[in-house]
CSV table of C-alpha atoms and ligand atoms in Angstrom, one decimal:
chain,number,residue,atom,x,y,z
A,1,MET,CA,-11.5,-30.1,0.3
A,2,ALA,CA,-8.2,-28.6,-0.9
A,3,LYS,CA,-8.3,-25.3,-2.7
A,4,ASP,CA,-7.2,-24.7,-6.0
A,5,PRO,CA,-3.8,-22.0,-6.0
A,6,VAL,CA,-4.0,-18.3,-6.3
A,7,ARG,CA,-1.5,-17.4,-8.5
A,8,VAL,CA,0.5,-14.1,-7.5
A,9,LEU,CA,2.3,-11.7,-9.1
A,10,VAL,CA,5.2,-9.7,-7.2
A,11,THR,CA,7.1,-7.7,-9.4
A,12,GLY,CA,10.8,-6.2,-8.6
A,13,ALA,CA,10.8,-9.7,-6.8
A,14,ALA,CA,14.7,-9.7,-6.6
A,15,GLY,CA,14.8,-6.2,-4.9
A,16,GLN,CA,14.6,-6.0,-0.9
A,17,ILE,CA,10.9,-6.0,-0.7
A,18,GLY,CA,10.7,-8.6,-2.9
A,19,TYR,CA,13.2,-11.0,-0.9
A,20,ALA,CA,10.8,-10.1,2.3
A,21,LEU,CA,7.6,-10.5,0.9
A,22,VAL,CA,7.3,-13.7,-1.0
A,23,PRO,CA,7.9,-16.1,1.8
A,24,MET,CA,5.4,-14.0,3.4
A,25,ILE,CA,3.1,-14.7,0.7
A,26,ALA,CA,4.3,-18.7,0.0
A,27,ARG,CA,3.7,-18.9,4.1
A,28,GLY,CA,0.3,-17.6,3.5
A,29,VAL,CA,0.5,-14.7,5.8
A,30,MET,CA,-1.3,-12.5,2.4
A,31,LEU,CA,-4.2,-15.4,1.6
A,32,GLY,CA,-4.7,-17.5,4.6
A,33,ALA,CA,-2.9,-20.7,5.9
A,34,ASP,CA,-5.3,-22.9,3.9
A,35,GLN,CA,-4.8,-20.9,0.3
A,36,PRO,CA,-2.1,-22.7,-1.8
A,37,VAL,CA,-0.2,-20.0,-4.2
A,38,ILE,CA,1.9,-19.8,-7.1
A,39,LEU,CA,4.1,-17.5,-7.0
A,40,HIS,CA,5.0,-15.3,-10.4
A,41,MET,CA,8.2,-13.0,-9.8
A,42,LEU,CA,9.5,-10.7,-12.3
A,43,ASP,CA,12.3,-8.6,-12.6
A,44,ILE,CA,14.4,-6.7,-14.9
A,45,PRO,CA,17.2,-9.2,-17.2
A,46,PRO,CA,20.6,-7.3,-14.5
A,47,ALA,CA,18.7,-8.6,-12.2
A,48,ALA,CA,17.9,-12.0,-13.6
A,49,GLU,CA,20.6,-14.4,-11.7
A,50,ALA,CA,19.6,-12.5,-8.3
A,51,LEU,CA,15.8,-13.5,-8.9
A,52,ASN,CA,17.0,-16.9,-9.7
A,53,GLY,CA,18.8,-17.4,-6.2
A,54,VAL,CA,15.2,-16.2,-4.9
A,55,LYS,CA,13.6,-18.8,-6.4
A,56,MET,CA,16.1,-21.6,-5.1
A,57,GLU,CA,15.5,-20.4,-1.9
A,58,LEU,CA,12.0,-20.6,-1.8
A,59,VAL,CA,12.6,-23.9,-3.5
A,60,ASP,CA,14.8,-24.4,-0.2
A,61,ALA,CA,12.4,-23.5,2.3
A,62,ALA,CA,10.0,-26.3,1.1
A,63,PHE,CA,6.7,-24.2,1.7
A,64,PRO,CA,4.1,-26.3,1.7
A,65,LEU,CA,1.6,-24.3,0.6
A,66,LEU,CA,3.7,-23.0,-2.3
A,67,LYS,CA,2.8,-24.9,-5.6
A,68,GLY,CA,4.5,-23.5,-8.2
A,69,VAL,CA,7.3,-20.7,-9.0
A,70,VAL,CA,7.8,-18.5,-11.8
A,71,ALA,CA,10.5,-16.5,-11.8
A,72,THR,CA,11.2,-14.5,-15.3
A,73,THR,CA,11.8,-11.0,-16.7
A,74,ASP,CA,9.4,-11.3,-19.4
A,75,ALA,CA,6.3,-9.2,-18.2
A,76,VAL,CA,3.9,-11.2,-20.3
A,77,GLU,CA,4.8,-14.4,-19.0
A,78,ALA,CA,4.7,-12.7,-15.8
A,79,CYS,CA,1.0,-11.3,-15.5
A,80,THR,CA,-0.1,-14.1,-17.6
A,81,GLY,CA,-3.1,-15.8,-15.4
A,82,VAL,CA,-2.5,-13.7,-12.2
A,83,ASN,CA,-5.4,-13.3,-9.5
A,84,VAL,CA,-3.4,-11.0,-7.7
A,85,ALA,CA,-0.7,-8.5,-8.4
A,86,VAL,CA,1.8,-6.8,-5.9
A,87,MET,CA,3.8,-4.0,-7.7
A,88,VAL,CA,7.2,-3.5,-6.4
A,89,GLY,CA,9.5,-3.0,-9.0
A,90,GLY,CA,11.0,0.2,-9.8
A,91,PHE,CA,13.3,2.6,-7.6
A,92,PRO,CA,13.5,3.2,-4.2
A,93,ARG,CA,14.7,7.1,-3.3
A,94,LYS,CA,17.7,7.8,-1.3
A,95,GLU,CA,18.4,9.9,1.5
A,96,GLY,CA,17.2,13.9,1.1
A,97,MET,CA,14.9,13.0,-2.0
A,98,GLU,CA,11.2,13.1,-1.7
A,99,ARG,CA,9.0,9.9,-3.2
A,100,LYS,CA,8.3,12.0,-5.9
A,101,ASP,CA,12.1,12.7,-7.2
A,102,VAL,CA,11.5,8.8,-8.7
A,103,MET,CA,8.6,9.8,-10.5
A,104,SER,CA,10.0,10.0,-14.0
A,105,LYS,CA,12.2,6.4,-13.4
A,106,ASN,CA,8.7,4.9,-12.1
A,107,VAL,CA,5.8,6.1,-13.8
A,108,SER,CA,7.1,5.1,-17.4
A,109,ILE,CA,7.4,1.5,-15.9
A,110,TYR,CA,3.8,1.4,-14.6
A,111,LYS,CA,2.8,2.8,-18.2
A,112,SER,CA,4.5,-0.7,-19.6
A,113,GLN,CA,3.6,-2.8,-17.1
A,114,ALA,CA,-0.3,-1.9,-17.5
A,115,SER,CA,-0.7,-3.3,-20.9
A,116,ALA,CA,0.8,-6.9,-19.9
A,117,LEU,CA,-1.4,-6.7,-17.2
A,118,GLU,CA,-4.9,-5.7,-18.9
A,119,LYS,CA,-4.2,-8.3,-21.4
A,120,HIS,CA,-2.9,-11.0,-19.7
A,121,ALA,CA,-4.0,-11.1,-16.2
A,122,ALA,CA,-7.0,-13.5,-14.6
A,123,PRO,CA,-10.2,-11.6,-15.2
A,124,ASN,CA,-10.9,-9.5,-11.9
A,125,CYS,CA,-6.9,-9.8,-11.0
A,126,LYS,CA,-6.7,-7.3,-7.9
A,127,VAL,CA,-3.8,-4.8,-8.4
A,128,LEU,CA,-1.5,-3.3,-5.3
A,129,VAL,CA,0.8,-0.8,-6.5
A,130,VAL,CA,4.1,-0.5,-3.8
A,131,ALA,CA,6.6,1.3,-5.9
A,132,ASN,CA,7.1,5.1,-5.6
A,133,PRO,CA,5.3,7.3,-6.4
A,134,ALA,CA,2.6,4.6,-5.1
A,135,ASN,CA,-0.7,6.6,-5.9
A,136,THR,CA,0.7,8.3,-9.1
A,137,ASN,CA,2.0,4.8,-10.0
A,138,ALA,CA,-1.4,3.3,-9.4
A,139,LEU,CA,-3.1,5.8,-11.2
A,140,ILE,CA,-0.8,5.8,-14.3
A,141,LEU,CA,-1.6,1.8,-14.4
A,142,LYS,CA,-5.4,2.6,-14.2
A,143,GLU,CA,-5.1,4.8,-16.8
A,144,TYR,CA,-3.0,2.6,-19.1
A,145,ALA,CA,-5.4,-0.6,-18.7
A,146,PRO,CA,-8.7,0.9,-19.0
A,147,SER,CA,-10.3,-2.6,-19.1
A,148,ILE,CA,-9.0,-3.1,-15.4
A,149,PRO,CA,-12.0,-2.3,-13.4
A,150,GLU,CA,-11.0,1.0,-11.4
A,151,LYS,CA,-12.3,-0.7,-8.1
A,152,ASN,CA,-9.4,-3.4,-8.6
A,153,ILE,CA,-6.6,-1.0,-8.6
A,154,SER,CA,-5.2,0.4,-5.2
A,155,CYS,CA,-1.9,1.5,-4.0
A,156,LEU,CA,-0.5,0.8,-0.4
A,157,THR,CA,-1.1,3.5,2.2
A,158,ARG,CA,-1.2,0.5,4.9
A,159,LEU,CA,2.3,0.6,6.0
A,160,ASP,CA,1.3,4.1,7.0
A,161,HIS,CA,-1.6,3.2,8.8
A,162,ASN,CA,-0.1,0.7,10.6
A,163,ARG,CA,3.0,3.1,11.5
A,164,ALA,CA,0.0,5.5,12.8
A,165,LEU,CA,-1.0,2.4,14.8
A,166,GLY,CA,2.4,1.8,16.2
A,167,GLN,CA,2.7,5.6,17.0
A,168,ILE,CA,-0.3,5.7,19.5
A,169,SER,CA,0.4,2.1,21.1
A,170,GLU,CA,3.6,2.9,22.0
A,171,ARG,CA,2.5,6.5,23.4
A,172,LEU,CA,0.0,4.8,25.5
A,173,ASN,CA,1.8,1.7,26.7
A,174,VAL,CA,-1.1,-0.5,24.9
A,175,GLN,CA,-1.1,-3.4,22.5
A,176,VAL,CA,-0.9,-2.3,19.2
A,177,SER,CA,-3.8,-4.7,18.3
A,178,ASP,CA,-6.0,-2.9,20.6
A,179,VAL,CA,-5.8,0.4,18.7
A,180,LYS,CA,-8.0,0.8,15.8
A,181,ASN,CA,-9.7,2.8,12.9
A,182,VAL,CA,-6.5,5.6,12.6
A,183,ILE,CA,-6.8,6.8,9.0
A,184,ILE,CA,-4.5,8.1,6.8
A,185,TRP,CA,-5.9,10.3,3.9
A,186,GLY,CA,-4.1,11.0,0.6
A,187,ASN,CA,-0.7,10.7,-1.0
A,188,HIS,CA,1.6,8.5,0.4
A,189,SER,CA,4.1,11.2,1.0
A,190,SER,CA,4.9,13.9,3.6
A,191,SER,CA,1.6,15.4,2.7
A,192,GLN,CA,-0.5,12.8,3.8
A,193,TYR,CA,-2.8,13.3,7.0
A,194,PRO,CA,-2.6,10.6,9.5
A,195,ASP,CA,-6.1,11.2,11.4
A,196,VAL,CA,-6.8,10.0,14.8
A,197,ASN,CA,-10.1,11.6,15.3
A,198,HIS,CA,-12.5,8.6,14.7
A,199,ALA,CA,-9.4,5.9,16.3
A,200,THR,CA,-10.5,4.3,19.4
A,201,VAL,CA,-8.3,1.8,22.0
A,202,ALA,CA,-10.0,-1.2,23.7
A,203,THR,CA,-9.8,-1.4,27.1
A,204,PRO,CA,-11.5,-3.4,30.4
A,205,ALA,CA,-13.7,-0.4,30.5
A,206,GLY,CA,-14.5,-0.2,26.8
A,207,GLU,CA,-13.4,1.1,23.6
A,208,LYS,CA,-12.0,4.8,24.4
A,209,PRO,CA,-11.3,7.4,21.7
A,210,VAL,CA,-7.6,8.1,21.4
A,211,ARG,CA,-7.8,12.2,21.8
A,212,GLU,CA,-9.4,11.5,25.1
A,213,LEU,CA,-6.9,8.6,26.3
A,214,VAL,CA,-3.7,10.8,25.0
A,215,ALA,CA,-5.0,14.1,26.0
A,216,ASP,CA,-2.6,16.1,24.3
A,217,ASP,CA,-3.7,17.8,21.5
A,218,ALA,CA,-0.5,19.6,20.7
A,219,TRP,CA,1.0,16.3,20.4
A,220,LEU,CA,-1.8,14.6,18.4
A,221,ASN,CA,-1.9,17.3,15.9
A,222,GLY,CA,2.0,18.0,15.7
A,223,GLU,CA,4.9,15.6,16.6
A,224,PHE,CA,2.5,12.7,15.8
A,225,ILE,CA,1.6,13.5,12.3
A,226,SER,CA,4.9,14.5,11.4
A,227,THR,CA,6.6,11.4,12.5
A,228,VAL,CA,4.3,8.9,10.6
A,229,GLN,CA,4.4,11.9,7.9
A,230,GLN,CA,8.8,11.2,7.8
A,231,ARG,CA,8.5,7.8,8.8
A,232,GLY,CA,9.8,6.6,5.6
A,233,ALA,CA,12.4,9.5,5.6
A,234,ALA,CA,13.8,8.2,9.3
A,235,ILE,CA,14.0,4.6,7.8
A,236,ILE,CA,16.0,5.6,4.9
A,237,LYS,CA,18.1,7.4,7.0
A,238,ALA,CA,18.6,4.7,10.1
A,239,ARG,CA,19.4,1.5,7.4
A,240,LYS,CA,20.4,3.8,4.4
A,241,LEU,CA,18.3,1.6,2.2
A,242,SER,CA,14.3,2.5,2.5
A,243,SER,CA,11.9,0.6,4.5
A,244,ALA,CA,11.3,-3.0,3.4
A,245,LEU,CA,10.2,-5.6,6.4
A,246,SER,CA,7.3,-3.4,7.6
A,247,ALA,CA,6.3,-2.5,3.6
A,248,ALA,CA,6.5,-6.5,2.6
A,249,SER,CA,3.8,-7.0,6.1
A,250,SER,CA,1.8,-4.4,5.1
A,251,ALA,CA,1.3,-5.3,1.8
A,252,CYS,CA,0.2,-8.8,3.3
A,253,ASP,CA,-2.3,-7.0,5.3
A,254,HIS,CA,-3.5,-4.5,2.2
A,255,ILE,CA,-4.5,-7.6,0.0
A,256,ARG,CA,-5.5,-10.2,3.1
A,257,ASP,CA,-8.1,-7.5,4.3
A,258,TRP,CA,-9.5,-6.6,0.5
A,259,VAL,CA,-9.8,-10.4,-0.3
A,260,LEU,CA,-11.0,-11.4,3.4
A,261,GLY,CA,-12.7,-8.8,4.6
A,262,THR,CA,-12.4,-6.0,7.5
A,263,PRO,CA,-14.1,-7.0,10.8
A,264,GLU,CA,-17.5,-5.2,11.5
A,265,GLY,CA,-17.2,-1.8,12.8
A,266,THR,CA,-13.3,-1.6,11.6
A,267,TRP,CA,-11.8,0.1,9.0
A,268,VAL,CA,-8.1,0.3,7.2
A,269,SER,CA,-6.5,2.8,4.9
A,270,MET,CA,-6.3,1.9,1.3
A,271,GLY,CA,-5.3,3.9,-1.7
A,272,VAL,CA,-8.2,3.9,-4.3
A,273,TYR,CA,-9.7,5.8,-7.1
A,274,SER,CA,-11.5,8.7,-6.1
A,275,ASP,CA,-15.6,8.9,-6.2
A,276,GLY,CA,-15.7,12.3,-5.0
A,277,SER,CA,-16.3,11.3,-1.4
A,278,TYR,CA,-15.1,14.1,1.5
A,279,ASN,CA,-15.1,16.1,-1.6
A,280,VAL,CA,-11.5,14.8,-2.7
A,281,PRO,CA,-11.6,15.5,-6.7
A,282,ALA,CA,-12.5,12.1,-8.4
A,283,GLY,CA,-10.3,10.9,-10.5
A,284,LEU,CA,-7.0,10.5,-8.2
A,285,ILE,CA,-5.9,7.3,-6.5
A,286,TYR,CA,-6.1,8.6,-2.6
A,287,SER,CA,-6.1,7.0,0.5
A,288,PHE,CA,-9.6,6.9,2.4
A,289,PRO,CA,-11.3,4.6,5.2
A,290,VAL,CA,-12.1,1.7,3.9
A,291,ALA,CA,-14.3,-1.5,5.0
A,292,CYS,CA,-13.8,-4.9,2.8
A,293,LYS,CA,-16.3,-7.1,2.3
A,294,ASN,CA,-16.6,-10.1,-0.1
A,295,GLY,CA,-13.7,-9.1,-1.9
A,296,GLU,CA,-14.8,-5.5,-2.4
A,297,TRP,CA,-13.4,-2.3,-0.6
A,298,SER,CA,-15.8,0.6,0.0
A,299,ILE,CA,-15.0,4.1,1.4
A,300,VAL,CA,-16.3,4.6,5.1
A,301,GLN,CA,-18.9,7.4,4.3
A,302,GLY,CA,-20.4,9.8,7.0
A,303,LEU,CA,-17.2,10.6,8.9
A,304,PRO,CA,-17.5,14.2,10.3
A,305,ILE,CA,-14.0,16.5,8.9
A,306,ASP,CA,-13.2,19.4,11.1
A,307,GLU,CA,-11.8,22.2,9.5
A,308,PHE,CA,-7.9,21.3,10.5
A,309,SER,CA,-8.6,18.0,9.1
A,310,ARG,CA,-10.7,19.7,5.8
A,311,LYS,CA,-7.3,22.0,5.2
A,312,LYS,CA,-5.2,18.7,5.3
A,313,LEU,CA,-7.4,16.6,2.8
A,314,ASP,CA,-7.2,19.3,0.4
A,315,ALA,CA,-3.3,19.9,0.4
A,316,THR,CA,-2.6,16.2,0.0
A,317,ALA,CA,-5.3,16.2,-2.3
A,318,GLU,CA,-3.6,19.6,-4.2
A,319,GLU,CA,-0.3,17.6,-4.3
A,320,LEU,CA,-1.7,14.1,-6.0
A,321,SER,CA,-2.8,17.1,-8.7
A,322,GLU,CA,0.3,18.2,-9.4
A,323,GLU,CA,2.0,14.5,-9.4
A,324,LYS,CA,-0.4,13.8,-11.6
A,325,ALA,CA,0.2,16.4,-14.0
A,326,LEU,CA,4.2,15.8,-13.6
A,327,ALA,CA,3.4,12.2,-14.6
A,328,TYR,CA,1.8,12.7,-17.4
A,329,SER,CA,4.7,15.3,-18.6
A,330,CYS,CA,7.5,12.6,-17.9
A,331,LEU,CA,5.1,10.4,-20.5
A,332,THR,CA,5.0,12.2,-23.3
B,401,NAD,P1,14.9,-2.3,-4.7
B,401,NAD,O1,16.0,-1.3,-5.6
B,401,NAD,O2,15.3,-3.4,-3.7
B,401,NAD,O3,14.2,-3.5,-5.3
B,401,NAD,C1,13.2,-3.4,-6.4
B,401,NAD,C2,13.4,-3.9,-7.8
B,401,NAD,O4,12.7,-3.8,-8.8
B,401,NAD,C3,14.9,-4.4,-8.1
B,401,NAD,O5,15.2,-5.6,-8.0
B,401,NAD,C4,14.6,-3.8,-9.6
B,401,NAD,O6,15.8,-4.6,-10.5
B,401,NAD,C5,13.4,-4.1,-9.7
B,401,NAD,N1,12.8,-3.4,-11.2
B,401,NAD,C6,13.3,-2.4,-11.8
B,401,NAD,N2,12.6,-2.1,-12.5
B,401,NAD,C7,11.3,-2.6,-12.9
B,401,NAD,C8,10.8,-3.0,-13.8
B,401,NAD,N3,10.8,-2.6,-15.2
B,401,NAD,N4,10.5,-4.6,-13.6
B,401,NAD,C9,10.4,-4.9,-12.9
B,401,NAD,N5,11.1,-5.2,-12.1
B,401,NAD,C10,12.0,-4.1,-11.8
B,401,NAD,O7,13.5,-1.5,-4.0
B,401,NAD,P2,12.8,-1.9,-2.9
B,401,NAD,O8,13.3,-1.3,-1.4
B,401,NAD,O9,12.4,-3.4,-2.4
B,401,NAD,O10,11.4,-0.8,-3.3
B,401,NAD,C11,10.8,-0.9,-4.2
B,401,NAD,C12,9.5,-0.1,-4.5
B,401,NAD,O11,8.9,0.2,-3.3
B,401,NAD,C13,10.5,1.3,-4.4
B,401,NAD,O12,9.8,2.3,-5.7
B,401,NAD,C14,9.8,1.9,-3.0
B,401,NAD,O13,10.2,3.6,-3.0
B,401,NAD,C15,8.8,1.8,-3.0
B,401,NAD,N6,8.1,1.0,-1.0
B,401,NAD,C16,6.7,1.7,-1.6
B,401,NAD,C17,6.6,1.7,0.1
B,401,NAD,C18,4.8,2.4,0.5
B,401,NAD,O14,4.4,1.7,1.2
B,401,NAD,N7,4.1,2.6,-0.3
B,401,NAD,C19,7.7,1.4,1.1
B,401,NAD,C20,8.4,0.9,0.6
B,401,NAD,C21,9.2,0.8,-0.9
B,402,LMR,C1,8.4,4.4,3.3
B,402,LMR,O1,7.0,5.1,3.3
B,402,LMR,O2,9.2,3.6,3.9
B,402,LMR,C2,8.8,4.0,1.3
B,402,LMR,O3,8.0,4.7,1.2
B,402,LMR,C3,9.8,4.5,1.0
B,402,LMR,C4,10.0,6.0,1.2
B,402,LMR,O4,11.2,6.7,0.1
B,402,LMR,O5,9.8,6.6,2.3
């Protein structure tokens, strides 16, 4: 029997990530090749005509899984009945800016859209915030939508996770799909900590630790980390626009794994509400290693953290606490 359609909201759908993301969702990349979807697309009035153009292209592409399209500039209409909300709407940084430089413009959007989601989304709607500063926007959304369970609000650090996999795969000249269990800790910013201490590569002789195969701690503790931390800026420098296809693809990975689960023994990185695990202050949206099962994520517990890592986990937590204070000062 055919499944009932799932309603997926994409805010900022007329923008460049939106343009890459909506066809992926309509093709089943996010929720599976047997899962019909109804797309809800929100943008602001100056982008209404462009948004309508995206809707026309979705019709023209004749996606078999796409059972309907709502394209609107009204947040209430956009949020009504949605089961998954991908929050991309906002303003990207330009060359030379840090992600928190777009704070004041973007956090106020998340405060106002929190209540539309809280009141009108389907119960148990899963929310993914992509727009920067992603962790802090997600925290503001959570705080201004108190009836949405904190387990349902997350932010995107899967792009950083995938970038880390990509760097290891290039360095070792192995398939990216053979590398697993990297971790992005903390903020989706240049203070994030890409950690390979528990990462492995599948080889014909079994799984081997990345550290053993790379055998170059100076690279793993230096250039590897800074390359992943600075990759967003490098893309902006090269494209004069921020990353879009990789962001859209990683957003699909994030929701797919959350809904459909992660393989046994594998984890991914998600920005989630800290419960104090790994001595990360509670009350921040912080990227952790998570495993997903039955539509729920849980933080992978018990990984040993060495002194080098501890300092990095604390530094990115510190930045998130500062961002939280700055966000509140922008909202008052
Ligand atoms: P873009 O400027 O191309 O598109 C953003 C869209 O959001 C625009 O169409 C704009 O009109 C719309 N918008 C603005 N305010 C809105 C509102 N209140 N409601 C609904 N829509 C609104 O930008 P983009 O390149 O698509 O990037 C979007 C965001 O995602 C940026 O903040 C960017 O920095 C961020 N980003 C995050 C990641 C990540 O890994 N977390 C990766 C890439 C980009
Ligand atoms: C990215 O990581 O590519 C995005 O967050 C865009 C940016 O501003 O870096």
